[in-house]
């Protein structure tokens, strides 16, 4: 079924609906059981006037809204805990939860040596096993912070920068310094670099109490 002049929707018997850009030859997306379709066996397709694709399957009908900028990522396996934050960094999706940090990875498997099947699943970013409150980009690096401290992320591994319970983090670009609020109500300042963070003690002379 043609969705537009460039986009073709292909209903399959085993893999859901595949959306192919015929101009570039790129498979733009696959909608199957792993991300919302009730069944991978597609009986028929129909396109409505709003570029929505209606999919007939064993359980009835499902409408795929191709022109909406929303995607659901929670149905992929491997994600644990309550979702607290999410960030797209270097074309990878990172999700912070109450049980750690996870990255959405792509898996390619061969079926009988002929057909390659692409699937997605979440994998833990080690060694983060505690709550991740927020994800920030600092000086071109992805930084996660929470109950386990502050970590610099390198794809599926993390380097511990500060081992302390962290309440909030702010990167001041004009100062090139990171302000860290801790759970014991301290406000610490650091200069970030590739080799590590150096504490600057910028606010040590202030006697005021800071809560945020």
PDB file of C-alpha atoms in Angstrom, residues 76-150:
ATOM      1  CA  UNK A  76      10.847  -3.233  23.920  1.00  0.00           C
ATOM      2  CA  UNK A  77      12.197  -5.871  26.331  1.00  0.00           C
ATOM      3  CA  UNK A  78      14.943  -5.284  28.873  1.00  0.00           C
ATOM      4  CA  UNK A  79      13.742  -2.054  30.499  1.00  0.00           C
ATOM      5  CA  UNK A  80      13.455  -2.234  34.299  1.00  0.00           C
ATOM      6  CA  UNK A  81      12.065   0.211  36.859  1.00  0.00           C
ATOM      7  CA  UNK A  82       9.974   3.372  36.649  1.00  0.00           C
ATOM      8  CA  UNK A  83      10.925   5.785  33.869  1.00  0.00           C
ATOM      9  CA  UNK A  84      12.435   9.028  35.202  1.00  0.00           C
ATOM     10  CA  UNK A  85      14.294  10.591  32.248  1.00  0.00           C
ATOM     11  CA  UNK A  86      15.245  10.031  28.624  1.00  0.00           C
ATOM     12  CA  UNK A  87      17.752  11.542  26.199  1.00  0.00           C
ATOM     13  CA  UNK A  88      18.760  11.065  22.577  1.00  0.00           C
ATOM     14  CA  UNK A  89      22.565  11.278  22.357  1.00  0.00           C
ATOM     15  CA  UNK A  90      24.659  10.501  19.259  1.00  0.00           C
ATOM     16  CA  UNK A  91      21.664   8.748  17.627  1.00  0.00           C
ATOM     17  CA  UNK A  92      21.198   6.465  20.648  1.00  0.00           C
ATOM     18  CA  UNK A  93      18.284   6.445  23.099  1.00  0.00           C
ATOM     19  CA  UNK A  94      19.173   6.399  26.804  1.00  0.00           C
ATOM     20  CA  UNK A  95      16.528   5.906  29.500  1.00  0.00           C
ATOM     21  CA  UNK A  96      17.082   6.531  33.202  1.00  0.00           C
ATOM     22  CA  UNK A  97      14.842   4.627  35.609  1.00  0.00           C
ATOM     23  CA  UNK A  98      14.507   3.922  39.311  1.00  0.00           C
ATOM     24  CA  UNK A  99      16.732   0.858  38.786  1.00  0.00           C
ATOM     25  CA  UNK A 100      19.519   2.244  36.603  1.00  0.00           C
ATOM     26  CA  UNK A 101      20.383   3.449  33.104  1.00  0.00           C
ATOM     27  CA  UNK A 102      19.462   1.601  29.893  1.00  0.00           C
ATOM     28  CA  UNK A 103      20.319   2.008  26.196  1.00  0.00           C
ATOM     29  CA  UNK A 104      18.096   0.916  23.307  1.00  0.00           C
ATOM     30  CA  UNK A 105      20.124  -1.421  21.062  1.00  0.00           C
ATOM     31  CA  UNK A 106      19.429  -2.931  17.654  1.00  0.00           C
ATOM     32  CA  UNK A 107      19.740  -6.661  17.091  1.00  0.00           C
ATOM     33  CA  UNK A 108      20.079  -8.305  13.657  1.00  0.00           C
ATOM     34  CA  UNK A 109      19.389 -12.020  13.420  1.00  0.00           C
ATOM     35  CA  UNK A 110      19.304 -14.432  10.471  1.00  0.00           C
ATOM     36  CA  UNK A 111      16.273 -16.632   9.883  1.00  0.00           C
ATOM     37  CA  UNK A 112      17.320 -19.850   8.086  1.00  0.00           C
ATOM     38  CA  UNK A 113      20.276 -17.931   6.619  1.00  0.00           C
ATOM     39  CA  UNK A 114      18.085 -15.987   4.209  1.00  0.00           C
ATOM     40  CA  UNK A 115      16.058 -13.250   5.887  1.00  0.00           C
ATOM     41  CA  UNK A 116      17.611 -10.780   8.284  1.00  0.00           C
ATOM     42  CA  UNK A 117      15.301  -9.708  11.082  1.00  0.00           C
ATOM     43  CA  UNK A 118      15.902  -6.463  12.966  1.00  0.00           C
ATOM     44  CA  UNK A 119      14.673  -6.154  16.557  1.00  0.00           C
ATOM     45  CA  UNK A 120      15.291  -3.793  19.461  1.00  0.00           C
ATOM     46  CA  UNK A 121      15.877  -4.306  23.158  1.00  0.00           C
ATOM     47  CA  UNK A 122      17.145  -2.359  26.152  1.00  0.00           C
ATOM     48  CA  UNK A 123      20.498  -3.206  27.710  1.00  0.00           C
ATOM     49  CA  UNK A 124      21.828  -1.945  31.024  1.00  0.00           C
ATOM     50  CA  UNK A 125      24.618   0.616  31.061  1.00  0.00           C
ATOM     51  CA  UNK A 126      27.061  -0.884  33.547  1.00  0.00           C
ATOM     52  CA  UNK A 127      27.791  -0.437  36.391  1.00  0.00           C
ATOM     53  CA  UNK A 128      24.810   1.862  37.127  1.00  0.00           C
ATOM     54  CA  UNK A 129      22.237  -0.014  39.237  1.00  0.00           C
ATOM     55  CA  UNK A 130      20.769   2.895  41.221  1.00  0.00           C
ATOM     56  CA  UNK A 131      18.143   5.517  40.435  1.00  0.00           C
ATOM     57  CA  UNK A 132      19.047   7.906  37.598  1.00  0.00           C
ATOM     58  CA  UNK A 133      17.308  11.254  38.015  1.00  0.00           C
ATOM     59  CA  UNK A 134      18.558  13.102  34.958  1.00  0.00           C
ATOM     60  CA  UNK A 135      20.739  12.953  31.835  1.00  0.00           C
ATOM     61  CA  UNK A 136      22.780  15.968  30.707  1.00  0.00           C
ATOM     62  CA  UNK A 137      25.167  16.778  27.880  1.00  0.00           C
ATOM     63  CA  UNK A 138      28.306  18.471  29.233  1.00  0.00           C
ATOM     64  CA  UNK A 139      31.168  19.432  26.930  1.00  0.00           C
ATOM     65  CA  UNK A 140      30.077  16.897  24.328  1.00  0.00           C
ATOM     66  CA  UNK A 141      29.770  14.051  26.831  1.00  0.00           C
ATOM     67  CA  UNK A 142      26.638  12.404  28.216  1.00  0.00           C
ATOM     68  CA  UNK A 143      26.408  12.577  32.009  1.00  0.00           C
ATOM     69  CA  UNK A 144      23.955  10.718  34.261  1.00  0.00           C
ATOM     70  CA  UNK A 145      23.341  11.511  37.914  1.00  0.00           C
ATOM     71  CA  UNK A 146      21.245  10.161  40.749  1.00  0.00           C
ATOM     72  CA  UNK A 147      21.463   7.985  43.826  1.00  0.00           C
ATOM     73  CA  UNK A 148      24.722   6.337  42.717  1.00  0.00           C
ATOM     74  CA  UNK A 149      26.535   9.607  42.004  1.00  0.00           C
ATOM     75  CA  UNK A 150      27.605  11.205  38.724  1.00  0.00           C
TER      76      UNK A 150
END
